[in-house]
Amino acid sequence: MNRLLILVAACTFAAAMPAFAADTPAPAPKAAAPAATAAATPAAAPNSQQEKMKDCNAKAEGKTGDDRKAFMKTCLSAKPPKAESKMSMCNKQTAGMSGDARAKAQSECMKAPAKAS
């Protein structure tokens, strides 16, 4: 009986081996192709951080050591100024007015296209 049990276990193991060998991972070239394309794109078009670095380097010309390091830190961490909202701009234009005149001027100002600063 023991021999029969061992023989059945050995046959089961032998029959299962090809099934385990068939499990292969997905081909690597397909997964690597999009990554290679994505890596090539940023090199072709510099992003805003690269532009900021380029501008700060140009402004830091002549500075050295800790002075340059401090300048670069402040230059790179500086945020561009926020554009003034249309509502804020219209409020400033109608300051000093009151009543219907202010309401009409506010309405006209808000309807007008935004002016480029």
Short mmCIF file of C-alpha atoms in Angstrom, two decimals:
data_model
loop_
_atom_site.label_atom_id
_atom_site.label_comp_id
_atom_site.label_asym_id
_atom_site.label_seq_id
_atom_site.Cartn_x
_atom_site.Cartn_y
_atom_site.Cartn_z
CA MET A 1 0.00 0.00 0.00
CA ASN A 2 2.86 2.40 0.83
CA ARG A 3 4.46 1.72 -2.52
CA LEU A 4 1.23 2.46 -4.34
CA LEU A 5 0.80 5.72 -2.43
CA ILE A 6 4.38 6.79 -3.24
CA LEU A 7 3.88 5.88 -6.91
CA VAL A 8 0.67 7.97 -7.15
CA ALA A 9 2.38 10.95 -5.46
CA ALA A 10 5.34 10.71 -7.85
CA CYS A 11 3.06 10.54 -10.92
CA THR A 12 1.04 13.54 -9.68
CA PHE A 13 4.21 15.52 -9.13
CA ALA A 14 5.56 14.58 -12.58
CA ALA A 15 2.28 15.52 -14.27
CA ALA A 16 2.18 18.93 -12.54
CA MET A 17 5.72 19.96 -13.52
CA PRO A 18 4.87 21.09 -17.09
CA ALA A 19 2.05 23.29 -15.72
CA PHE A 20 4.49 25.12 -13.43
CA ALA A 21 6.97 25.54 -16.28
CA ALA A 22 4.30 27.18 -18.45
CA ASP A 23 3.86 30.07 -15.99
CA THR A 24 6.23 32.69 -17.36
CA PRO A 25 6.27 36.41 -16.63
CA ALA A 26 5.09 38.92 -19.22
CA PRO A 27 7.70 39.80 -21.85
CA ALA A 28 9.94 42.65 -20.67
CA PRO A 29 10.25 44.55 -24.01
CA LYS A 30 6.55 45.49 -24.03
CA ALA A 31 6.74 46.93 -20.51
CA ALA A 32 10.03 48.75 -21.18
CA ALA A 33 8.90 50.44 -24.41
CA PRO A 34 6.52 53.02 -22.79
CA ALA A 35 9.10 53.81 -20.13
CA ALA A 36 11.74 54.47 -22.77
CA THR A 37 9.36 56.77 -24.66
CA ALA A 38 8.43 58.65 -21.49
CA ALA A 39 12.09 59.07 -20.57
CA ALA A 40 12.90 60.55 -23.99
CA THR A 41 10.06 63.11 -23.89
CA PRO A 42 11.31 65.24 -20.93
CA ALA A 43 14.76 65.47 -22.48
CA ALA A 44 13.25 66.87 -25.66
CA ALA A 45 11.12 69.54 -23.94
CA PRO A 46 12.48 71.14 -20.74
CA ASN A 47 9.93 71.59 -17.99
CA SER A 48 9.28 74.70 -15.96
CA GLN A 49 11.72 73.64 -13.21
CA GLN A 50 14.51 73.36 -15.77
CA GLU A 51 13.61 76.78 -17.17
CA LYS A 52 13.63 78.23 -13.65
CA MET A 53 17.06 76.70 -12.99
CA LYS A 54 18.38 78.13 -16.26
CA ASP A 55 17.07 81.63 -15.41
CA CYS A 56 18.42 81.54 -11.85
CA ASN A 57 21.84 80.39 -13.07
CA ALA A 58 21.96 83.32 -15.47
CA LYS A 59 21.04 85.77 -12.68
CA ALA A 60 23.60 84.23 -10.30
CA GLU A 61 26.49 85.00 -12.64
CA GLY A 62 29.51 86.25 -10.67
CA LYS A 63 28.31 84.96 -7.28
CA THR A 64 30.31 82.22 -5.58
CA GLY A 65 30.22 80.03 -2.51
CA ASP A 66 27.61 80.59 0.19
CA ASP A 67 26.41 83.80 -1.45
CA ARG A 68 25.52 81.90 -4.65
CA LYS A 69 23.99 79.03 -2.69
CA ALA A 70 21.72 81.40 -0.74
CA PHE A 71 20.76 83.28 -3.92
CA MET A 72 19.92 80.07 -5.78
CA LYS A 73 17.80 78.82 -2.89
CA THR A 74 15.68 81.96 -2.80
CA CYS A 75 15.52 82.22 -6.60
CA LEU A 76 14.40 78.62 -7.10
CA SER A 77 11.84 78.71 -4.29
CA ALA A 78 10.29 81.99 -5.47
CA LYS A 79 6.78 81.60 -6.82
CA PRO A 80 5.49 83.65 -9.73
CA PRO A 81 3.17 86.48 -8.71
CA LYS A 82 -0.52 85.62 -8.76
CA ALA A 83 -2.61 87.31 -11.39
CA GLU A 84 -5.11 89.75 -9.96
CA SER A 85 -8.65 88.42 -10.13
CA LYS A 86 -11.17 90.15 -12.32
CA MET A 87 -13.38 90.91 -9.32
CA SER A 88 -10.50 92.54 -7.47
CA MET A 89 -9.57 94.61 -10.52
CA CYS A 90 -13.18 95.80 -10.95
CA ASN A 91 -13.45 96.67 -7.26
CA LYS A 92 -10.36 98.88 -7.55
CA GLN A 93 -11.73 100.60 -10.66
CA THR A 94 -15.06 101.37 -9.02
CA ALA A 95 -13.63 102.52 -5.69
CA GLY A 96 -15.21 105.82 -4.64
CA MET A 97 -18.41 105.22 -6.60
CA SER A 98 -21.67 104.40 -4.90
CA GLY A 99 -25.19 103.24 -5.65
CA ASP A 100 -26.40 102.58 -9.15
CA ALA A 101 -23.33 104.10 -10.79
CA ARG A 102 -21.06 101.60 -8.98
CA ALA A 103 -23.37 98.67 -9.78
CA LYS A 104 -23.47 99.60 -13.48
CA ALA A 105 -19.70 100.11 -13.65
CA GLN A 106 -19.10 96.78 -11.84
CA SER A 107 -21.41 94.99 -14.28
CA GLU A 108 -19.70 96.48 -17.34
CA CYS A 109 -16.26 95.74 -15.92
CA MET A 110 -17.12 92.09 -15.19
CA LYS A 111 -18.57 91.60 -18.68
CA ALA A 112 -15.52 93.04 -20.42
CA PRO A 113 -12.72 90.65 -21.44
CA ALA A 114 -9.84 90.45 -19.00
CA LYS A 115 -6.97 92.78 -19.80
CA ALA A 116 -3.51 91.24 -20.11
CA SER A 117 -1.20 92.53 -17.41
#
